[in-house]
PDB file of C-alpha atoms in Angstrom:
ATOM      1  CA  UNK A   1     -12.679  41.255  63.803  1.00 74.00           C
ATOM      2  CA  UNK A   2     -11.402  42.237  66.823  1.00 81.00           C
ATOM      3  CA  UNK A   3      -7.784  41.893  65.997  1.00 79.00           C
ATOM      4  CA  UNK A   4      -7.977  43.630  63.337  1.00 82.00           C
ATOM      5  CA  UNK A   5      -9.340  46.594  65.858  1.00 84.00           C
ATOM      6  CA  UNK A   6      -6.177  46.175  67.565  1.00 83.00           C
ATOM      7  CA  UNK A   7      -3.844  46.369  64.855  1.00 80.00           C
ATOM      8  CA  UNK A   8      -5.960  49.871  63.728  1.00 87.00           C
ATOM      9  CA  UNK A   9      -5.817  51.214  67.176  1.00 86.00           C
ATOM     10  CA  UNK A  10      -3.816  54.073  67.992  1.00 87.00           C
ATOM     11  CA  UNK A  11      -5.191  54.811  71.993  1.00 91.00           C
ATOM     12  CA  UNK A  12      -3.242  52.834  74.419  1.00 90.00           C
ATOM     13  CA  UNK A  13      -6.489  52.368  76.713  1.00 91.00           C
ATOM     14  CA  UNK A  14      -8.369  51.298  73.741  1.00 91.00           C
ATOM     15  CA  UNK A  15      -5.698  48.615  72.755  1.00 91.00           C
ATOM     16  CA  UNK A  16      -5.352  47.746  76.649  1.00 91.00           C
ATOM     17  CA  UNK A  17      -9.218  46.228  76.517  1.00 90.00           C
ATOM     18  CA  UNK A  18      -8.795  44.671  73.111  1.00 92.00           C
ATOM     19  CA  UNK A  19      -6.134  42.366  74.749  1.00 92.00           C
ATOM     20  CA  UNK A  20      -8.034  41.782  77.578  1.00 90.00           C
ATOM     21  CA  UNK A  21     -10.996  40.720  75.944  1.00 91.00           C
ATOM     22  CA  UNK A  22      -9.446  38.421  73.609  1.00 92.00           C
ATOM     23  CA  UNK A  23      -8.542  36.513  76.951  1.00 89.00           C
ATOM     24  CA  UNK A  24     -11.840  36.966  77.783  1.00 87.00           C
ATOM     25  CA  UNK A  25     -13.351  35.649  74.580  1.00 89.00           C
ATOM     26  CA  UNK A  26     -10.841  32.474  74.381  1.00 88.00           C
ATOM     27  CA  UNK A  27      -9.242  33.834  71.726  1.00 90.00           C
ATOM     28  CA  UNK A  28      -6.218  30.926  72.063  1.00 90.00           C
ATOM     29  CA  UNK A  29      -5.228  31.908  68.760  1.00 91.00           C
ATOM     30  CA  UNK A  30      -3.625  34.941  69.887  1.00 90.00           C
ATOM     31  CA  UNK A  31      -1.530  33.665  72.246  1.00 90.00           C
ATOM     32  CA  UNK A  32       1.480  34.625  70.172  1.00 90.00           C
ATOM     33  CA  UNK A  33       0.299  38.365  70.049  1.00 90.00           C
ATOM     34  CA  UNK A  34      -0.413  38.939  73.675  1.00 90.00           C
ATOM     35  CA  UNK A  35       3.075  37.533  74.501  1.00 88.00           C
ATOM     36  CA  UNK A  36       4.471  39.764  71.914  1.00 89.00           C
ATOM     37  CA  UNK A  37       2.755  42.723  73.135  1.00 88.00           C
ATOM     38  CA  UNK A  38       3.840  41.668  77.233  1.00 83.00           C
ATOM     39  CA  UNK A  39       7.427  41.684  76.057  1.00 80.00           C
ATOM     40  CA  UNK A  40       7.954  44.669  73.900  1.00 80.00           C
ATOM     41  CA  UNK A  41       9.034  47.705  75.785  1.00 69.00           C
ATOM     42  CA  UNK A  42       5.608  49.705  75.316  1.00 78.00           C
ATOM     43  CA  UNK A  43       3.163  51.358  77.611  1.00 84.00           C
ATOM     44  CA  UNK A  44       3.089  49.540  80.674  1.00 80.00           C
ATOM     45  CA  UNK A  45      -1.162  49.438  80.944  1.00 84.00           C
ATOM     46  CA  UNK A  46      -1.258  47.203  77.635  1.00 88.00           C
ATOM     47  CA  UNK A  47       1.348  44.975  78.775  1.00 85.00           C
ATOM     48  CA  UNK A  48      -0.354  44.781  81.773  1.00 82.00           C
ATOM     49  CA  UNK A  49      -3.750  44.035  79.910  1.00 87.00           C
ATOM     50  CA  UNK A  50      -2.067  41.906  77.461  1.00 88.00           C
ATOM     51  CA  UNK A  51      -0.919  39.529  80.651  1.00 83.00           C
ATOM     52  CA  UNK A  52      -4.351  39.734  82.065  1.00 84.00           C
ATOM     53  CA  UNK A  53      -5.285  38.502  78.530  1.00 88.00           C
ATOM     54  CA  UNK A  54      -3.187  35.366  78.840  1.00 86.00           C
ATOM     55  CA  UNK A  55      -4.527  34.639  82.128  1.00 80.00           C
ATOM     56  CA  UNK A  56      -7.785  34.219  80.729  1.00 82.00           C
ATOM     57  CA  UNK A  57      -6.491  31.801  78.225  1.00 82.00           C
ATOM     58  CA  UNK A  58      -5.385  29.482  81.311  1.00 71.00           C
ATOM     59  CA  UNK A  59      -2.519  27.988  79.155  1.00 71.00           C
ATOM     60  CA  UNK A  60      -0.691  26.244  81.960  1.00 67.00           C
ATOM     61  CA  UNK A  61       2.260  26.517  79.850  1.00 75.00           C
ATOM     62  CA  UNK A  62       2.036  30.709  80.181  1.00 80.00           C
ATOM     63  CA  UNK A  63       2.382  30.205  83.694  1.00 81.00           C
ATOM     64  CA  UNK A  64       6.132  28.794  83.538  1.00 82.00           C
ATOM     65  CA  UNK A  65       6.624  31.905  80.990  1.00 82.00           C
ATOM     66  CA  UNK A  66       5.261  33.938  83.409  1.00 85.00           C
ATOM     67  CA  UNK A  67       8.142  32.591  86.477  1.00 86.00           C
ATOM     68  CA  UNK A  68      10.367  33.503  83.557  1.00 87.00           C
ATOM     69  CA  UNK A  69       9.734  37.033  83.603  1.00 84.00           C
ATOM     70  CA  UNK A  70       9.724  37.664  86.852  1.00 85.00           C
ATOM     71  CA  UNK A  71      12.977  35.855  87.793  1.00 85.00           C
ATOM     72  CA  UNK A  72      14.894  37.403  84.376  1.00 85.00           C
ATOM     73  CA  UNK A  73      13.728  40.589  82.610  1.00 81.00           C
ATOM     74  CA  UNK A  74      15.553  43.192  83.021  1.00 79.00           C
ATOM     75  CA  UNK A  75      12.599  45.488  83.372  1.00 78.00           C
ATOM     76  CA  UNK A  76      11.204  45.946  86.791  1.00 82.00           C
ATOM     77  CA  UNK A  77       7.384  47.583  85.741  1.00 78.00           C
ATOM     78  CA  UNK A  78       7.277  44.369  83.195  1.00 78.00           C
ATOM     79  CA  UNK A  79       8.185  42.150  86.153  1.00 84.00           C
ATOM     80  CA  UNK A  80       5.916  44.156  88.756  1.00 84.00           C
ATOM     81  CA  UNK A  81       3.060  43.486  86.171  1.00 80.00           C
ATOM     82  CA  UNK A  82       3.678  39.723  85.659  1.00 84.00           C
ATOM     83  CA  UNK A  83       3.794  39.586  89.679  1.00 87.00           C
ATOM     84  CA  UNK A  84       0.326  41.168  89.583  1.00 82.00           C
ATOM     85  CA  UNK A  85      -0.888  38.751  87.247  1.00 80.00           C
ATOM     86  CA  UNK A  86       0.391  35.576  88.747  1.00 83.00           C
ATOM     87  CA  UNK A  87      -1.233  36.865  92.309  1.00 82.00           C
ATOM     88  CA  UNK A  88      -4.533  37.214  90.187  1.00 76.00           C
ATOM     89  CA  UNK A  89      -4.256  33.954  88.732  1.00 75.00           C
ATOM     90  CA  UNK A  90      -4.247  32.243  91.934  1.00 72.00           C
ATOM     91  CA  UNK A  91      -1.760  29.520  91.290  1.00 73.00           C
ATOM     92  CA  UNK A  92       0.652  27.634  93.929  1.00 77.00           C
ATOM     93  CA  UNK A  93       3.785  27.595  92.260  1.00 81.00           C
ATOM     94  CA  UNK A  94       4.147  30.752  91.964  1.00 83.00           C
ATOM     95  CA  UNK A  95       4.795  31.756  95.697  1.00 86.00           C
ATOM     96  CA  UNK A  96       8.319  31.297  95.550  1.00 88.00           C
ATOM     97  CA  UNK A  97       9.374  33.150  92.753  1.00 86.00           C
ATOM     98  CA  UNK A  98       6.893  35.862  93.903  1.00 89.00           C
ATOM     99  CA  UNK A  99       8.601  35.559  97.759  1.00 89.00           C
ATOM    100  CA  UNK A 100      12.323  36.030  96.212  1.00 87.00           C
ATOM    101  CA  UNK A 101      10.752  39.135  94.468  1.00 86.00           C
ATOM    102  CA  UNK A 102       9.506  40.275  97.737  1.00 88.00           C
ATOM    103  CA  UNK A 103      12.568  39.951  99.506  1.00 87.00           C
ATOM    104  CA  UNK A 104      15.012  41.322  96.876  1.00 83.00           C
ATOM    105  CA  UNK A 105      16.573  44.031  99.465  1.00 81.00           C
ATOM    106  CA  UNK A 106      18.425  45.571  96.405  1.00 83.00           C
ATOM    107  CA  UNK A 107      15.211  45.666  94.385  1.00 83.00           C
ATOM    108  CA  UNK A 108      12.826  48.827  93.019  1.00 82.00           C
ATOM    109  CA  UNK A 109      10.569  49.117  96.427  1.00 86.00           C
ATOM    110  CA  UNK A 110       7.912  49.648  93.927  1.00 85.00           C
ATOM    111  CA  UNK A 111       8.647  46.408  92.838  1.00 86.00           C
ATOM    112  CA  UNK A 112       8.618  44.614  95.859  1.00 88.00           C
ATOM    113  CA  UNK A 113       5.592  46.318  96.879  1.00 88.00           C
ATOM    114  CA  UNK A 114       3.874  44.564  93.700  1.00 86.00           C
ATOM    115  CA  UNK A 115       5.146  41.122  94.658  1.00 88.00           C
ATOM    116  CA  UNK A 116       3.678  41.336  98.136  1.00 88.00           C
ATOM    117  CA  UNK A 117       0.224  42.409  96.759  1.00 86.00           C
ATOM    118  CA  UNK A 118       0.274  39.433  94.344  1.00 86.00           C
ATOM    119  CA  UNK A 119       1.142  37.172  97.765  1.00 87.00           C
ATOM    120  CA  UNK A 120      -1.563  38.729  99.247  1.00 84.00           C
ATOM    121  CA  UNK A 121      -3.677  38.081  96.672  1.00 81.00           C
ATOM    122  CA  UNK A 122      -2.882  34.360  96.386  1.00 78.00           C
ATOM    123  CA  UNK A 123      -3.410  34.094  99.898  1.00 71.00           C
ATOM    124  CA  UNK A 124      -7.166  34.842  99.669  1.00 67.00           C
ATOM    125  CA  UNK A 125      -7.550  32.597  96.699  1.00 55.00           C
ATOM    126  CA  UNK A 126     -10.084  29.535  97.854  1.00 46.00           C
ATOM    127  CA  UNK A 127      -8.701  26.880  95.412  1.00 43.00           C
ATOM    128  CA  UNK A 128      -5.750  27.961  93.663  1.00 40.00           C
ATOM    129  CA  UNK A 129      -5.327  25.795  90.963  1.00 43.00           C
ATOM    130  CA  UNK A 130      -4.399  27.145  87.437  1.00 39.00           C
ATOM    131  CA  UNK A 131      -6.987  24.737  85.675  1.00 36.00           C
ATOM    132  CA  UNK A 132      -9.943  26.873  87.293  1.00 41.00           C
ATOM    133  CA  UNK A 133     -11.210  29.355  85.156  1.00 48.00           C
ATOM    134  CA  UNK A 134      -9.447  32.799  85.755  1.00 50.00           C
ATOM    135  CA  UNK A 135     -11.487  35.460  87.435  1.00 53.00           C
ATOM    136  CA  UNK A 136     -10.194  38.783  88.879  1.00 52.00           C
ATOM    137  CA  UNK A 137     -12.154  38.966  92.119  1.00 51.00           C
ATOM    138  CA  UNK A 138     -15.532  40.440  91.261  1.00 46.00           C
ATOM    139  CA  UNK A 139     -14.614  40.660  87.459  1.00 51.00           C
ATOM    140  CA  UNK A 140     -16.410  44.273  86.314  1.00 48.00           C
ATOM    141  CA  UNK A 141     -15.305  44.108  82.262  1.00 51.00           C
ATOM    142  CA  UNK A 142     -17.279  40.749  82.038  1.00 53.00           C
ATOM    143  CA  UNK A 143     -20.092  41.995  83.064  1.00 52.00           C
ATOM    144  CA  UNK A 144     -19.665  45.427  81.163  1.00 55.00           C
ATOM    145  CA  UNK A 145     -21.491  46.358  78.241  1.00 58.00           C
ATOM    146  CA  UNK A 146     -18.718  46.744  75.788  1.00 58.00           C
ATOM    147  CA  UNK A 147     -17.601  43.186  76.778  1.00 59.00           C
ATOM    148  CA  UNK A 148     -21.043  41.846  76.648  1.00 60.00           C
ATOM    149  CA  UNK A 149     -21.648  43.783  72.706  1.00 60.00           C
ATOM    150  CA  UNK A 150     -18.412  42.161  72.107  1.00 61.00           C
ATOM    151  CA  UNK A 151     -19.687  38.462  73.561  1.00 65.00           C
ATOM    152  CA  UNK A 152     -22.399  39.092  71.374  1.00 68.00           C
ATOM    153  CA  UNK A 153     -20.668  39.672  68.222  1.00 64.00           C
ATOM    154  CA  UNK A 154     -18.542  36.347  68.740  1.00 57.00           C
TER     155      UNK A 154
END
């Protein structure tokens, strides 16, 4: 039901939780989708939400996609986003692609500046391990009442 909400949705904010919250529900059968919608050149919130969406689906697999991005597309907000996610996720290998991002001296600043939040953020990661569920520090849309209507409805 809910991918057929995101199909009909027209709001980018609206279609930015959808894709979240399939993460968030386990929905591994849109996997696909959410990669689709991270690498088509659209509004960078939902391709932001659509990578926090994989994240929740802890697909080790996404995480070498993921490196991918970051080391080859040739847009710098889709690669600032994946750096976000990767810091979020917590994992280990992902410190040295996220360190040559950092240190690209002919790279976006903006850019650069997202890479060194996502190292920060590893850094204060207990156990990074990708196998451990995915949380987003103190993680407000699971504990919101859309997401918990939606929870409900599953």
């Amino acid at each position: 039901a809910l991918l057929s909400r995101l199909d009909k949705a027209k709001e980018v904010e609206l279609r930015a939780r959808i894709v979240e919250a399939l993460g968030v529900l386990g929905a591994q059968e849109t996997t696909d989708q959410l990669l689709t919608i991270l690498r088509k050149d659209g509004p960078e919130r939902l391709r932001y939400h659509a990578a926090i969406g994989l994240g929740f689906l802890a697909d080790a697999d996404l995480l070498a996609e993921f490196h991918g991005r970051i080391a080859n597309s040739d847009s710098d907000p889709e690669r600032a986003i994946v750096a976000r996610v990767v810091g979020e996720l917590g994992d280990r290998a992902s410190i040295d692609p996220l360190l040559e991002l950092a240190g690209g001296e002919k790279l976006d600043a903006e850019l650069r500046r997202h890479a060194l939040w996502a190292l920060g953020t590893l850094g204060r990661h207990a156990d990074p391990n990708w196998r451990f569920p995915f949380g987003r520090g103190l993680n407000f849309l699971a504990t919101s009442p859309a997401v918990q209507m939606l929870l409900e409805m599953r």
